Structure formats: C-alpha cells, structure tokens
XYZ file of C-alpha atoms in Angstrom:
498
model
C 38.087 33.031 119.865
C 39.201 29.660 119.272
C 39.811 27.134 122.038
C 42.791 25.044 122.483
C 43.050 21.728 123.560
C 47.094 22.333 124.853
C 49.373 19.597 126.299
C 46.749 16.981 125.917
C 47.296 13.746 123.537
C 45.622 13.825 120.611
C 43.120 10.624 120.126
C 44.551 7.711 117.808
C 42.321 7.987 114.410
C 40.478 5.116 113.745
C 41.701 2.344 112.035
C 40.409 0.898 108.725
C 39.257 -2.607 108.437
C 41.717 -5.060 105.728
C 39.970 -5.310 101.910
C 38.696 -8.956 101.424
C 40.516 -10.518 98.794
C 38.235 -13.445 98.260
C 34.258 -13.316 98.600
C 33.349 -14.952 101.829
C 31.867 -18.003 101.481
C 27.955 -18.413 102.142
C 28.477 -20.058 105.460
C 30.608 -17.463 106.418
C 29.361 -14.760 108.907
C 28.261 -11.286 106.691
C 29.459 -8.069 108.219
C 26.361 -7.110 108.763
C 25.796 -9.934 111.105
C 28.845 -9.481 113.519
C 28.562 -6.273 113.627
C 30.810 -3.725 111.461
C 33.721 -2.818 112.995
C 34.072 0.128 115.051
C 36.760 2.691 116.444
C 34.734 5.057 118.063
C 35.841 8.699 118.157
C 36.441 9.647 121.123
C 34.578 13.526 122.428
C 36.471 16.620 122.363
C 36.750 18.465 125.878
C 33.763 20.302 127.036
C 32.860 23.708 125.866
C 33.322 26.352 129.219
C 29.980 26.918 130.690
C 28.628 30.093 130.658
C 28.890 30.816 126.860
C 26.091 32.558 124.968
C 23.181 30.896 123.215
C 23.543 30.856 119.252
C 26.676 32.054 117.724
C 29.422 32.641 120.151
C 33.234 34.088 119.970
C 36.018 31.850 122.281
C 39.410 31.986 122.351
C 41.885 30.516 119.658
C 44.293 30.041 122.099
C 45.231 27.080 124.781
C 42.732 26.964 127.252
C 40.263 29.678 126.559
C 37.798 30.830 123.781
C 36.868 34.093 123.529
C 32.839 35.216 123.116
C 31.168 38.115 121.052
C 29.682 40.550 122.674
C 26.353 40.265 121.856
C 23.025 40.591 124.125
C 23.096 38.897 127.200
C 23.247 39.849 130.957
C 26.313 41.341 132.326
C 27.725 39.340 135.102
C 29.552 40.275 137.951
C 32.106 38.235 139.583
C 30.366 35.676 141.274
C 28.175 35.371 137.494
C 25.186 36.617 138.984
C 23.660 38.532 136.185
C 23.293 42.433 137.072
C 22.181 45.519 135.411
C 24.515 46.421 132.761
C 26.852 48.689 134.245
C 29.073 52.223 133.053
C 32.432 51.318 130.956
C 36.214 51.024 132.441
C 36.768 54.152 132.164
C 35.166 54.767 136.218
C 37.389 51.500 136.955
C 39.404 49.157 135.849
C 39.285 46.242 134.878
C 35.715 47.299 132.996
C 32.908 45.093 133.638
C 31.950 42.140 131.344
C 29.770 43.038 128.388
C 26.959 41.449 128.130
C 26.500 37.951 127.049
C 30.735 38.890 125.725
C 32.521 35.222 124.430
C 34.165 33.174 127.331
C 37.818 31.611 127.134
C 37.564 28.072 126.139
C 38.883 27.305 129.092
C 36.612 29.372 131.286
C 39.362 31.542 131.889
C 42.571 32.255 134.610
C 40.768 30.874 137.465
C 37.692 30.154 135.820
C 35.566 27.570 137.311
C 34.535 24.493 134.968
C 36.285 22.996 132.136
C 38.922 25.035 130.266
C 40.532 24.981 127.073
C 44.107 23.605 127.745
C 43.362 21.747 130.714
C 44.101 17.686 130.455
C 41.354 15.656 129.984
C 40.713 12.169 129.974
C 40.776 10.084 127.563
C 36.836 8.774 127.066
C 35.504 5.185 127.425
C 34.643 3.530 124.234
C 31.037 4.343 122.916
C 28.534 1.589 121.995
C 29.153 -0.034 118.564
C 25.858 1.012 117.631
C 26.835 4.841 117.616
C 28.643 7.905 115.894
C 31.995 5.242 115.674
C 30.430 2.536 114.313
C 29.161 4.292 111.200
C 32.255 6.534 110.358
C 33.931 2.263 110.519
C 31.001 1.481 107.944
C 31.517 4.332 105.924
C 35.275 3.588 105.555
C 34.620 -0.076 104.734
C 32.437 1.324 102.079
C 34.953 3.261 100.736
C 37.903 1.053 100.644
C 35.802 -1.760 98.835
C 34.021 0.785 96.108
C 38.067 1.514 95.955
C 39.129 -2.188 95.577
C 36.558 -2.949 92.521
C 37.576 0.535 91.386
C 41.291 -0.751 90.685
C 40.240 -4.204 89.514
C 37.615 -2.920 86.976
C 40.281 -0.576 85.494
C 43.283 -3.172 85.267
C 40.501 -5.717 82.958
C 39.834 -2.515 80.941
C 44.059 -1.961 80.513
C 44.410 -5.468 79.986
C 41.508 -6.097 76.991
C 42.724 -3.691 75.312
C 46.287 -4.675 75.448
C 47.650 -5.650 71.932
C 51.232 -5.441 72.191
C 51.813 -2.157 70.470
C 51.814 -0.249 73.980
C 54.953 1.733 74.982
C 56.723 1.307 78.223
C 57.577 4.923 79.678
C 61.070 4.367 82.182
C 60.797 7.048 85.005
C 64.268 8.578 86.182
C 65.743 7.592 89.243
C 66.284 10.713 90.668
C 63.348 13.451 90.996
C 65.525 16.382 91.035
C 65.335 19.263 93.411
C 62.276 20.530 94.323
C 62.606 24.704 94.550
C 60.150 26.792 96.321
C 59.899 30.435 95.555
C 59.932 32.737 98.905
C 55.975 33.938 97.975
C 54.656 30.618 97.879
C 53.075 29.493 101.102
C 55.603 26.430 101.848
C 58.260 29.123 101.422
C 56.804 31.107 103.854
C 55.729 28.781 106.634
C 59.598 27.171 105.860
C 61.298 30.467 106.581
C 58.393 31.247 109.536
C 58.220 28.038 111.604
C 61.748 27.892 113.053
C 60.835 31.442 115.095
C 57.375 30.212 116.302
C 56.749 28.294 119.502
C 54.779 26.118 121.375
C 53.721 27.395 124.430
C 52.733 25.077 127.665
C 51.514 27.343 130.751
C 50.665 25.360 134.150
C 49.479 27.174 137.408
C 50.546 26.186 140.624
C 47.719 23.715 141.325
C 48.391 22.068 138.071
C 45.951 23.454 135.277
C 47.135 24.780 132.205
C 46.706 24.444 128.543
C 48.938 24.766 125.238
C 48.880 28.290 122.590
C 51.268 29.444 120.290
C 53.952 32.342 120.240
C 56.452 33.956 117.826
C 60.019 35.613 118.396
C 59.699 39.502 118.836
C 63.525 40.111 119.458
C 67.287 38.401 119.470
C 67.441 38.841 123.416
C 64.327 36.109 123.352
C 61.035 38.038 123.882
C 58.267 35.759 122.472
C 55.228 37.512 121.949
C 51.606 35.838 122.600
C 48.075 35.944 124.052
C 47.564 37.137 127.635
C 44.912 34.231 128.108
C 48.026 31.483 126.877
C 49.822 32.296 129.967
C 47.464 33.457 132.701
C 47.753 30.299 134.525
C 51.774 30.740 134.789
C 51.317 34.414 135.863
C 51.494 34.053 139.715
C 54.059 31.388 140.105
C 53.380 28.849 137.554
C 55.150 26.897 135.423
C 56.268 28.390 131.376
C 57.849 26.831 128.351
C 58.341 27.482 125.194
C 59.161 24.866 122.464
C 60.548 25.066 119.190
C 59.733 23.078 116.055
C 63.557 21.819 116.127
C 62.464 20.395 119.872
C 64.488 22.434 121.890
C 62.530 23.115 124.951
C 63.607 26.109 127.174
C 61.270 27.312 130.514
C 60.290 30.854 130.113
C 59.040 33.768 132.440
C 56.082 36.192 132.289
C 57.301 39.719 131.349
C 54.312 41.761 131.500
C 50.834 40.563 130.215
C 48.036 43.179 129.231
C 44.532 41.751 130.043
C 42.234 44.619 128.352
C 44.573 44.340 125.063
C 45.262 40.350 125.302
C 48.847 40.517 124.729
C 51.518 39.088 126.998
C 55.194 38.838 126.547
C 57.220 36.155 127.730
C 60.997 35.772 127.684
C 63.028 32.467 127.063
C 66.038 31.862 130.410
C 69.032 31.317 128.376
C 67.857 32.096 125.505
C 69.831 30.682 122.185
C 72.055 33.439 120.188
C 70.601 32.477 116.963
C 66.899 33.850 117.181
C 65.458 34.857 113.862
C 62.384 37.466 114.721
C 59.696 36.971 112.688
C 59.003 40.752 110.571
C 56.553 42.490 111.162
C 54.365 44.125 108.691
C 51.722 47.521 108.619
C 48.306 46.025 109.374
C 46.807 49.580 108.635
C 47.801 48.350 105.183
C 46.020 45.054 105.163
C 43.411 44.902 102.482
C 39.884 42.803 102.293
C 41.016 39.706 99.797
C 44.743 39.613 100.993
C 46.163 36.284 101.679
C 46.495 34.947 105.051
C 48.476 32.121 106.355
C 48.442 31.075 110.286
C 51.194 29.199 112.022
C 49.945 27.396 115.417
C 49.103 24.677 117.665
C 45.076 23.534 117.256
C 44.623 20.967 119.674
C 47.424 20.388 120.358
C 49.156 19.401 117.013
C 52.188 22.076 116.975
C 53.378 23.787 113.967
C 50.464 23.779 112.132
C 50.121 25.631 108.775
C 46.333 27.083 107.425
C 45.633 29.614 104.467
C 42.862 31.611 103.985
C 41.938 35.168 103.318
C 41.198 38.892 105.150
C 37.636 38.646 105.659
C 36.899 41.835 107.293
C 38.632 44.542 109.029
C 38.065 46.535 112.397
C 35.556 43.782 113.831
C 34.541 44.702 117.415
C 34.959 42.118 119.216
C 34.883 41.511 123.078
C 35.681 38.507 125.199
C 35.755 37.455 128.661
C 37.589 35.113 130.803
C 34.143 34.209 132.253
C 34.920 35.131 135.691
C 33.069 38.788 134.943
C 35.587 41.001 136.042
C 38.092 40.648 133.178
C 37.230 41.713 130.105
C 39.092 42.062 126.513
C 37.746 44.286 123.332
C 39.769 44.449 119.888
C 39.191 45.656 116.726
C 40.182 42.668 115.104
C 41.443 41.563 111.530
C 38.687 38.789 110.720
C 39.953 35.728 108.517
C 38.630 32.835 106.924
C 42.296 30.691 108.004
C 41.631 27.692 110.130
C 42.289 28.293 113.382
C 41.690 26.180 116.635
C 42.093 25.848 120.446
C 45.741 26.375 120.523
C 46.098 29.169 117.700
C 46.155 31.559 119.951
C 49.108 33.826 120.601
C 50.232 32.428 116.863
C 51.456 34.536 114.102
C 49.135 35.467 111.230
C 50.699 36.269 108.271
C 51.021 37.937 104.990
C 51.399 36.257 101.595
C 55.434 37.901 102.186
C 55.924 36.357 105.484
C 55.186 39.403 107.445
C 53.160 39.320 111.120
C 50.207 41.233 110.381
C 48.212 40.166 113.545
C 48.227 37.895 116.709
C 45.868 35.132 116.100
C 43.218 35.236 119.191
C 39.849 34.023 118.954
C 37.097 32.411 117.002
C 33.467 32.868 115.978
C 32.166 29.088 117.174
C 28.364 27.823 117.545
C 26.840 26.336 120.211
C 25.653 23.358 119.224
C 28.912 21.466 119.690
C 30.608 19.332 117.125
C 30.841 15.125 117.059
C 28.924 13.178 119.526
C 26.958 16.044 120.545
C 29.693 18.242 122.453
C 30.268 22.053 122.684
C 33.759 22.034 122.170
C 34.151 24.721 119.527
C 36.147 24.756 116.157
C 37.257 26.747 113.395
C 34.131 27.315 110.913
C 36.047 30.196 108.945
C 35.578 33.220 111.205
C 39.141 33.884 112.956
C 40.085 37.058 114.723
C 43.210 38.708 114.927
C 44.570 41.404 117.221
C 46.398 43.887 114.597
C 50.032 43.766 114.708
C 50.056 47.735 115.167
C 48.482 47.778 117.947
C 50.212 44.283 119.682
C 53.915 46.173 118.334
C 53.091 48.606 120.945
C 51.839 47.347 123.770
C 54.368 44.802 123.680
C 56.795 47.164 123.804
C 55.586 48.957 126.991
C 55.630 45.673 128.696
C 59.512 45.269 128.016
C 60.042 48.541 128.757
C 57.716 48.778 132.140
C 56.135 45.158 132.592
C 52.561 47.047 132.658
C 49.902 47.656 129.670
C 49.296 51.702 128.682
C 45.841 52.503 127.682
C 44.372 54.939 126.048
C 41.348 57.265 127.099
C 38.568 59.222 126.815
C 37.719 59.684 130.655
C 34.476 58.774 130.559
C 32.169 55.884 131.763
C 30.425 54.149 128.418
C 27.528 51.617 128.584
C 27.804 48.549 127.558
C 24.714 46.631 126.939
C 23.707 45.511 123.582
C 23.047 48.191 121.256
C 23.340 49.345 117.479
C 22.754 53.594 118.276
C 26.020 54.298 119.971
C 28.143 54.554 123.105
C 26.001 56.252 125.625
C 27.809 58.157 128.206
C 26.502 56.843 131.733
C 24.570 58.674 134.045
C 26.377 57.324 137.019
C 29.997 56.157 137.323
C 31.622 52.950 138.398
C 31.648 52.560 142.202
C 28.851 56.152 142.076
C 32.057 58.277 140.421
C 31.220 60.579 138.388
C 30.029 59.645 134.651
C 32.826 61.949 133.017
C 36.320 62.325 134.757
C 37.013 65.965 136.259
C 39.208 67.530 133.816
C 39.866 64.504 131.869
C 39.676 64.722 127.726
C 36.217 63.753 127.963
C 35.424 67.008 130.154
C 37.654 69.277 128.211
C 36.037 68.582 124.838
C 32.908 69.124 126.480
C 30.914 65.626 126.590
C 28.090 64.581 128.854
C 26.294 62.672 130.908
C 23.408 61.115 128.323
C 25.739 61.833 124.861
C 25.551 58.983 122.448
C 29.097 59.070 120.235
C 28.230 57.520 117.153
C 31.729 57.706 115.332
C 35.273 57.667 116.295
C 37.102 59.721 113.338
C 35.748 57.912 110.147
C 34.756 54.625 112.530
C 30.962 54.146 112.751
C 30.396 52.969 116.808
C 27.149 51.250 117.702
C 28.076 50.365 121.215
C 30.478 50.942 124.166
C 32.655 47.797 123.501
C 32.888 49.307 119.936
C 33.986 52.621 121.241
C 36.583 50.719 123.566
C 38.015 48.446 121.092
C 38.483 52.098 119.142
C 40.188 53.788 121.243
C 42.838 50.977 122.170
C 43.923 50.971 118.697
C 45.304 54.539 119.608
C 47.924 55.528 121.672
C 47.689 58.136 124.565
C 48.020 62.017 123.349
C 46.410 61.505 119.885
C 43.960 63.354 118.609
C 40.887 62.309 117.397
C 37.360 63.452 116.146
C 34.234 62.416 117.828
C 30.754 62.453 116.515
C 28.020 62.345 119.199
C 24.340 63.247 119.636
C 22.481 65.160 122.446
C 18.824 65.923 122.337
C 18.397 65.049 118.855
C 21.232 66.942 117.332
C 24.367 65.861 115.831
C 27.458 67.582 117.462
C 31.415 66.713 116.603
C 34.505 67.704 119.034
C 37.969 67.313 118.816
C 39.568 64.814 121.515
C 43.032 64.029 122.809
C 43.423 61.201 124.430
C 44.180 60.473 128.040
C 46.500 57.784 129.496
C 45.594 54.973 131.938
C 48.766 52.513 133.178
C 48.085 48.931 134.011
C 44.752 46.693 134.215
C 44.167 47.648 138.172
C-alpha cells in the first residue's frame, strides 16, 4: 500500500550555499546574524482521510494507498460506521473490513485528497523552520568538508621529500561488463518493457503507477486502483523509458483481485514481455528488485529482500463498498506512491509479483504531513495468481472468482472466519447448494485453516481462497460447539465484481 504522487512535478532540492574561501572579516555580517540560508522543503500531498490510527497499509500505486485490515468500524458507503457485516460471498462487491487501508488517493471517486492527483506547489515556509535547518546542516557539512581537504593537502605536502612516485592513469577506462545476475543487468534487460502509467478521469483527476508488458500484441499488466479513474471514459497512457508515449485503453480491471489490464492503440512490433516466474517457489531471504515510478520519478530501481509470504492483507478504496484482500509477498524493497502496478522481481529477472501497497504510519513524514512512504514493508500480489486473472480479462474483460458460498465475518479477529448468521441483503448465511452447503458447513462454524493455511479472520479466509481457481479442491478445518471438524471443499465460481 504505497501511495503515488503520479504526473505531479517533483520539488527542486534545495540548493547548497558557496564555501567561503577567505574568513570574513570582523565587520562583516556572521551567518548567524542574517540569518542562514534557507530552501525550504516543500510538503508532500496529504495523506487520504479516513485511514486508520497507528500503523496503516495504502496503496503503492498512483493515487491510492492501500490499508491493513485491522480493527476499526466497517463503513458503508456514505462512511458512516455500521455493524460489521457477513462477507461477499451474500454480495458482491463485499463490504469494507474494518478499519481495512485506504488508497492514497482516497480511491476511484473517493472524496478528499488522492494519491496521483496534482497538487500545488506550497508557499515557502518561514526561515525559522524545518528548511532553514536542513540549509544549516548542509553549510555545516560542506565547511567540516572544506577544512577536511585543506588539512589533508598540508599533511601530503610536509611530508613531501621528493622521493614520491607519480602514478599516470590510462586514458581510456575500458568496457565496463555486467553479468545478467547482477542487479544493473537485470533492471538493464527489465526497464525497456516497463511503463509509466498516467490515468485521468473525465473531470480531470488522476494520478501516475507503473505497468509491465504481458504480451507482443501490447497487453500491459497493472493495478486496478492505477487506472480506475480512466475506467468510464477517461483518459490512458502508457510511457516507455525510451519516451515513446502511446494512449492506451482499459481491457478489463478486477477490483476484489487489484489487477487491471490495459492495452497500448498501435502498439510497437518490438515488445519484449517481461518473464514471468513461479511465486509458489519464492523463498523467505530471496532477492527482490522493484522497477517503478515513486512520486513520480519513472524508472526507478530498489533492492531488497522476501520478507514474508502469504500476508493477509486487505485494502479499500475508502468509499466502503470496494474492497481488495491478497495474500501478498511482503518485501523489504523501497517502494512508493507510484510503485504500484510495477514489476517485482527475482534476482534472474523474472516477475514474481505485482507491486501494490505499503505498510505506512500515521504520523506523516517532513513538516508534519501524512503522506505515507516506504519504511520497508511492501506488498506484492503473487504473480500466480495476477497470471490468471489477467488472463480472464483478455479472454472475457471480467474478473473470475473463486468460492466457498458462504457469507464470512469480517471484523477484527485472531479465532477464525465465522460463518454469519444472516446473509448480505437477509440471504441466507450459506448458499443453497453451493460448495459451502454440500460439504456440510454452517451457520456459527469458525474455519480455522484453509489446507495447511492457518485463518484468523474472514479477510484471511478471502485472500485464501482467491489464490485458487474455481473447481479446486481444498481441505477445510473448522470448529462447531467446541469440536474440531475437517471437510473436503470444491470450489465454486463467481464472474465479475457486481
């Protein structure tokens, strides 16, 4: 759940002051008496409102952050906060879990300020503030450098007595080879089939994420919350490190999974797809490298690490009605408002998930703000899972879920998925012959595991289950009046987010 700051300019640094040559001379004004000089950094876009206290998960991607699911209210529509209510399974799209991460940008439609929409640039602050003293610390610095040099060049020269050797340096510096497992020979063979995506809606909001090329006829794969403003008329490009800029069209887009494919209008006959890899294969420790936009700043390269594997997480759009749950890859790689729909990567070059969202506190960073940032806790949507869905959406436009046919609570909790007592809309808890009903679940059973996965809630469960496909089998372990029961389950099939 990163944010991204997409299609905005990024602030000029600030500028160092010149190193004195000569001491001033006692008449002459100190620094400290005129005042140091100061380029004052200007804020970073506001945080979405709505996001939940402490800790929170947004979206890596252009104009939205995702949020964890943790405690809370659920909130309905119009964000009045309501009892928490059954899962999707009664209806679609599922309610928002409670206190879930919000988009950065509040979200397609959201109300407030979103990741990826344009902001302004800020007035100066006061010279007395955050500004002035990064100036003073980088006056510091480049004078503690200056007497650095000049204390070092005495040393040399005292201890000069003619016997030194002169050292001639070639001319040329030869060619510089990079093996194809290093990480410059990855991101060098990688960042000609990534793009920078721009989404606008109609009325003019947008932000910036990051996509990669699925196939030669110019499917680019990528977030469903980079181009949910351009869904209903807006406007879509796509733009490649070389600078070739081509508009692009909304294929299909999968809310509940958070993938979208979009396809380039005359697209070049050169694509290179990026290759995908097994992320069922991915291992705790592997190397990670992302490829995106943060902020803005396209083709960005950061390294890190698998952190974790199969972390639930669940994020909202903020507007309560649209909801997203994953059982993410978790890395340590930098990633920012504006990673998301990027590539992450193997240490070979292979996709092994769609860079998404961000673990981000509340407190806000510079000057006080909540705009959110990487602190080491990315989240990826597995590449097995977005390899599929993506797929359907060429094929039919529309997302394919998988199912249990049964309504799931999902407040906070660490015991389980409890099956409702009451359906969405007062339907029944567990769907009339659905898989739920044939493997003989209840109204009031907690499932605690999903095959070998342990499930402590219904966003859990959910996330679960959408890393499976429709007609697999699979074992779950539930408990009813104290006793521990396990059934064999086949999964059901639901077609598109409505």
């Amino acid at each position: 759940m990163s944010t991204e700051n997409e299609g905005t300019a990024v602030p000029p640094a600030p500028s160092a002051p010149p190193v004195p040559v000569d001491a001033p001379a006692a008449s002459t004004p100190q620094a400290s008496e005129a005042g140091a000089p100061t380029t004052p950094i200007p804020p970073v876009p506001p945080h979405a409102s709505g996001g939940a206290q402490g800790p929170e998960l947004v979206h890596a991607g252009p104009a939205r952050a995702y949020a964890s699911a943790e405690g809370g209210a659920q909130q309905g529509a119009s964000g009045a906060p309501q009892h928490p209510g059954p899962g999707p399974e009664g209806a679609w799209p599922p309610p928002q879990a409670p206190g879930t991460p919000l988009y950065a940008d509040g979200g397609a439609g959201g109300a407030g300020g979103a990741w990826g929409s344009g902001y302004q640039q800020p007035a100066p602050k006061p010279k007395n503030g955050r500004g002035g003293l990064v100036a003073a610390v980088l006056v510091a610095a480049l004078v503690a450098g200056g007497v650095g040099g000049g204390l070092g060049y005495t040393l040399a020269k005292d201890n000069d007595n003619g016997s030194s050797t002169t050292l001639s340096a070639s001319d040329s510096g030869g060619s510089v080879k990079r093996d194809a497992g290093t990480v410059a020979g990855v991101a060098q063979k990688a960042l000609p089939s990534t793009v920078t995506i721009e989404a606008e809606s109609t009325s003019g909001e947008g932000g910036t994420g990051t996509g990669f090329v699925f196939d030669t006829q110019g499917h680019i794969v990528t977030n469903n919350h980079v181009v949910a403003d351009a869904v209903d008329g807006g406007k879509l490009t796509a733009t490649f490190p070389s600078g070739k800029k081509y508009d692009a069209e909304v294929v299909g887009h999968a809310q509940g999974y958070d993938v979208a494919v979009i396809k380039l209008k005359n697209a070049p006959s050169d694509l290179k797809p990026l290759t995908l890899g097994n992320s069922d294969q991915v291992a705790v420790g592997d190397s990670t490298i992302a490829i995106g936009a943060p902020f803005g700043l396209s083709n960005t390269v950061t390294t890190g690490i698998i952190s974790a594997k199969d972390r639930p997480v669940a994020s909202s759009d903020g507007s309560g009605s649209n909801a997203s749950y994953m059982s993410a890859l978790q890395t340590d790689a930098s990633i920012n408002p504006g990673n998301s729909g990027g590539p992450l990567l193997d240490a070979q070059g292979n996709v092994i998930g769609i860079n998404s969202a961000i673990q981000s506190t509340s407190g806000g960073g510079l000057g006080g703000t909540s705009q959110s940032g990487s602190i080491g806790l990315g989240f990826a949507i597995p590449i097995n899972q977005a390899k599929y869905v993506a797929q359907q959406l060429i094929k039919t436009g529309k997302p394919v879920y998988a199912k249990i046919g049964a309504s799931v609570s999902l407040e906070d909790s660490t015991g389980g998925a409890k099956i409702t007592t009451e359906g969405a809309g007062g339907s029944d808890p567990v769907e009339a012959g659905g898989p739920a009903a044939k493997a003989g679940l209840k109204p009031g059973d907690v499932i605690t595991k999903l095959d070998d996965h342990v499930i402590d809630s219904g966003p859990t469960l959910i996330g679960e289950i959408w890393t499976h496909k429709p007609g697999d089998k699979v074992k779950i372990t539930y408990e009813r009046g104290g006793q521990t029961h396990t059934v064999d389950l086949t999964l059901g099939a639901r077609t598109g987010d409505s």
